């Protein structure tokens, strides 16, 4: 399938998944007695993580902005998601070139996945960017550092849940593409 | 000039990055003021339509519960009507105003001030630090900013953004707004909400000597945008603050925010007139 068409389709699927299903799930682990934060898993940055290796940084930035603003318009957060998404879009190339043995331009026509990178590098790559995204987003949302422990707890718990959902998504969709090839 | 162009080409990515981040900061800053921007909110056409389609599907699963609560509400309203019939309004009240010009009978002012409109909830959040609800009524249906929203069982919030067919409501589960409240014996205070205790509403500014029992009801006060005597919740526990001899009262909200389906939007017809009077006396 054409790369542009494929990514456009993935954009729609991930946005709808995030907005229609994941936003409706309220996760509250041991919430009642200890006041553990309530949170939603944010899976939509996965779209940025899965763009092809040789995507230039300016294209990543613009797509990150569009992605963030779309999610913002559904969640009434005006710019907060976009802010966090642009940061990880900017850092994506650096993280990838630090983790991969060869130069990025040598991976022609491939996109980051468990198949092209291997389990460990891919998990480190996505976990780093997801935790960064969540940290930035939640600090903007709370907007005070007086309660730093609460913020960290919220970031870690959400990042772990988001990563679980991302792994499930990848397991579901990579198997399919492997059988097609 | 040539150096400048080289500089831009060299750092193009960094400049684009910073520019986009500045756009985001401006957007965030604009919405955090009360005016808000209506473009990027779920009251806009596209996201409104998506949420409406989804709610059309989910709607059917809640019909049984909906019926039960409507029947309960009907029963309560019937009771109230019966009680009103037995009151001699001409004798008990001081101020009277005609409801319609053709109507020769008079009514107590309090009952003629508010107009109720029904709306269906098409999107709902309960776990952000400021929670919003999107409803399927907009300016075409007479909704405007700062109208109060209640459900069959209690208060819900205040209208913040309005488009032609949708409106988004800032719910009580938000750090941005306070609601005036009163206890059974008439003591007034304010209701706030804290993200760290998402299941409870907190009533502040209540003097320590006021005795409150667990299970007492709390209602909206007279000086709020809500019509008075709408249920807010029941008392869970009280905590005394030593510092200023006040107590905090934790409330169990009487509205279940997790499965809201129908709400009423209240228009206060006297609001504008009241505002004009208050403003003109403030100028002196």
PDB file of C-alpha atoms in Angstrom, chain A residues 16 19-21 23-28 31-32 35-40 56-59 61-62 65 69 72-80 82-84 86-88 90 140-142 144 146-147 150 154, chain B residues 12-14 16-18 20-25 27-29 31-32 37 39-44 46-48 50-51 54 122-130 132-134 161 168 195-199 258:
ATOM      1  CA  UNK A  16     -10.754   7.380  16.772  1.00  0.00           C
ATOM      2  CA  UNK A  19     -11.129   9.592  21.424  1.00  0.00           C
ATOM      3  CA  UNK A  20     -13.971   7.106  21.256  1.00  0.00           C
ATOM      4  CA  UNK A  21     -12.663   4.224  23.366  1.00  0.00           C
ATOM      5  CA  UNK A  23     -11.020   8.428  26.757  1.00  0.00           C
ATOM      6  CA  UNK A  24     -14.077   6.692  28.108  1.00  0.00           C
ATOM      7  CA  UNK A  25     -12.073   4.318  30.269  1.00  0.00           C
ATOM      8  CA  UNK A  26     -11.421   5.726  33.703  1.00  0.00           C
ATOM      9  CA  UNK A  27      -8.536   3.889  35.313  1.00  0.00           C
ATOM     10  CA  UNK A  28      -8.452   4.221  39.064  1.00  0.00           C
ATOM     11  CA  UNK A  31      -8.198   5.175  44.082  1.00  0.00           C
ATOM     12  CA  UNK A  32     -10.637   5.160  47.006  1.00  0.00           C
ATOM     13  CA  UNK A  35      -6.204   9.125  46.623  1.00  0.00           C
ATOM     14  CA  UNK A  36      -4.289   7.581  43.708  1.00  0.00           C
ATOM     15  CA  UNK A  37      -4.625   9.791  40.627  1.00  0.00           C
ATOM     16  CA  UNK A  38      -7.227   8.967  37.997  1.00  0.00           C
ATOM     17  CA  UNK A  39      -5.953   8.967  34.455  1.00  0.00           C
ATOM     18  CA  UNK A  40      -6.534   8.105  30.789  1.00  0.00           C
ATOM     19  CA  UNK A  56      12.455  14.862   7.739  1.00  0.00           C
ATOM     20  CA  UNK A  57      12.200  16.727  11.040  1.00  0.00           C
ATOM     21  CA  UNK A  58      10.082  19.588   9.657  1.00  0.00           C
ATOM     22  CA  UNK A  59       7.477  17.109   8.392  1.00  0.00           C
ATOM     23  CA  UNK A  61       6.924  18.723  13.522  1.00  0.00           C
ATOM     24  CA  UNK A  62       4.001  19.706  11.308  1.00  0.00           C
ATOM     25  CA  UNK A  65       1.168  19.779  15.488  1.00  0.00           C
ATOM     26  CA  UNK A  69      -4.458  19.966  17.755  1.00  0.00           C
ATOM     27  CA  UNK A  72      -6.997  18.894  21.705  1.00  0.00           C
ATOM     28  CA  UNK A  73     -10.165  19.799  19.868  1.00  0.00           C
ATOM     29  CA  UNK A  74     -11.789  16.603  21.088  1.00  0.00           C
ATOM     30  CA  UNK A  75     -10.660  16.955  24.685  1.00  0.00           C
ATOM     31  CA  UNK A  76     -11.109  20.706  25.234  1.00  0.00           C
ATOM     32  CA  UNK A  77      -7.472  21.145  26.219  1.00  0.00           C
ATOM     33  CA  UNK A  78      -6.469  23.778  23.582  1.00  0.00           C
ATOM     34  CA  UNK A  79      -2.800  23.298  22.780  1.00  0.00           C
ATOM     35  CA  UNK A  80      -1.634  21.202  25.736  1.00  0.00           C
ATOM     36  CA  UNK A  82       0.008  19.744  20.789  1.00  0.00           C
ATOM     37  CA  UNK A  83       2.765  21.204  22.977  1.00  0.00           C
ATOM     38  CA  UNK A  84       3.782  17.787  24.313  1.00  0.00           C
ATOM     39  CA  UNK A  86       5.728  18.679  19.158  1.00  0.00           C
ATOM     40  CA  UNK A  87       8.491  18.085  21.727  1.00  0.00           C
ATOM     41  CA  UNK A  88       8.596  14.360  21.045  1.00  0.00           C
ATOM     42  CA  UNK A  90      11.466  17.147  17.520  1.00  0.00           C
ATOM     43  CA  UNK A 140       1.131  21.654  31.895  1.00  0.00           C
ATOM     44  CA  UNK A 141      -2.232  20.286  32.948  1.00  0.00           C
ATOM     45  CA  UNK A 142      -1.531  20.483  36.707  1.00  0.00           C
ATOM     46  CA  UNK A 144       2.109  23.711  39.785  1.00  0.00           C
ATOM     47  CA  UNK A 146       4.141  22.060  44.702  1.00  0.00           C
ATOM     48  CA  UNK A 147       2.974  18.474  44.594  1.00  0.00           C
ATOM     49  CA  UNK A 150       1.594  13.308  42.820  1.00  0.00           C
ATOM     50  CA  UNK A 154       0.484  10.162  37.660  1.00  0.00           C
TER      51      UNK A 154
ATOM     52  CA  UNK B  12      15.311  25.671  10.109  1.00  0.00           C
ATOM     53  CA  UNK B  13      14.103  22.741  12.248  1.00  0.00           C
ATOM     54  CA  UNK B  14      14.829  24.480  15.523  1.00  0.00           C
ATOM     55  CA  UNK B  16      10.016  25.709  13.207  1.00  0.00           C
ATOM     56  CA  UNK B  17       9.979  23.823  16.519  1.00  0.00           C
ATOM     57  CA  UNK B  18      10.068  27.018  18.565  1.00  0.00           C
ATOM     58  CA  UNK B  20       4.986  25.834  16.762  1.00  0.00           C
ATOM     59  CA  UNK B  21       5.551  25.685  20.529  1.00  0.00           C
ATOM     60  CA  UNK B  22       4.833  29.417  20.750  1.00  0.00           C
ATOM     61  CA  UNK B  23       1.580  28.902  18.851  1.00  0.00           C
ATOM     62  CA  UNK B  24       0.626  26.216  21.397  1.00  0.00           C
ATOM     63  CA  UNK B  25       1.460  28.418  24.368  1.00  0.00           C
ATOM     64  CA  UNK B  27      -3.572  28.806  22.460  1.00  0.00           C
ATOM     65  CA  UNK B  28      -3.271  27.502  26.028  1.00  0.00           C
ATOM     66  CA  UNK B  29      -3.052  30.990  27.418  1.00  0.00           C
ATOM     67  CA  UNK B  31      -8.332  29.279  26.775  1.00  0.00           C
ATOM     68  CA  UNK B  32      -7.237  29.643  30.359  1.00  0.00           C
ATOM     69  CA  UNK B  37     -11.454  30.306  22.153  1.00  0.00           C
ATOM     70  CA  UNK B  39     -12.398  27.142  17.647  1.00  0.00           C
ATOM     71  CA  UNK B  40     -10.477  24.462  19.498  1.00  0.00           C
ATOM     72  CA  UNK B  41     -13.048  22.964  21.799  1.00  0.00           C
ATOM     73  CA  UNK B  42     -15.449  20.099  21.480  1.00  0.00           C
ATOM     74  CA  UNK B  43     -18.236  22.567  20.720  1.00  0.00           C
ATOM     75  CA  UNK B  44     -16.877  22.904  17.178  1.00  0.00           C
ATOM     76  CA  UNK B  46     -16.355  18.307  13.448  1.00  0.00           C
ATOM     77  CA  UNK B  47     -15.723  16.923  16.902  1.00  0.00           C
ATOM     78  CA  UNK B  48     -19.300  17.727  17.885  1.00  0.00           C
ATOM     79  CA  UNK B  50     -18.250  12.647  15.884  1.00  0.00           C
ATOM     80  CA  UNK B  51     -19.333  12.719  19.508  1.00  0.00           C
ATOM     81  CA  UNK B  54     -21.026   7.940  19.146  1.00  0.00           C
ATOM     82  CA  UNK B 122     -23.082  13.744  23.888  1.00  0.00           C
ATOM     83  CA  UNK B 123     -19.638  13.768  25.483  1.00  0.00           C
ATOM     84  CA  UNK B 124     -18.551  13.629  29.068  1.00  0.00           C
ATOM     85  CA  UNK B 125     -15.252  13.621  30.939  1.00  0.00           C
ATOM     86  CA  UNK B 126     -14.700  12.962  34.619  1.00  0.00           C
ATOM     87  CA  UNK B 127     -10.965  12.426  34.954  1.00  0.00           C
ATOM     88  CA  UNK B 128      -9.171  15.574  33.760  1.00  0.00           C
ATOM     89  CA  UNK B 129      -8.317  18.413  36.102  1.00  0.00           C
ATOM     90  CA  UNK B 130     -11.044  20.534  34.474  1.00  0.00           C
ATOM     91  CA  UNK B 132     -16.146  19.419  30.325  1.00  0.00           C
ATOM     92  CA  UNK B 133     -19.475  18.070  29.080  1.00  0.00           C
ATOM     93  CA  UNK B 134     -20.680  18.581  25.515  1.00  0.00           C
ATOM     94  CA  UNK B 161     -18.507  27.710  24.864  1.00  0.00           C
ATOM     95  CA  UNK B 168     -19.634  22.747  26.093  1.00  0.00           C
ATOM     96  CA  UNK B 195      -8.395  16.682  41.623  1.00  0.00           C
ATOM     97  CA  UNK B 196      -6.682  14.684  44.341  1.00  0.00           C
ATOM     98  CA  UNK B 197     -10.011  13.598  45.782  1.00  0.00           C
ATOM     99  CA  UNK B 198     -12.032  13.049  42.615  1.00  0.00           C
ATOM    100  CA  UNK B 199     -14.951  11.364  44.325  1.00  0.00           C
ATOM    101  CA  UNK B 258     -20.252   8.965  35.125  1.00  0.00           C
TER     102      UNK B 258
END
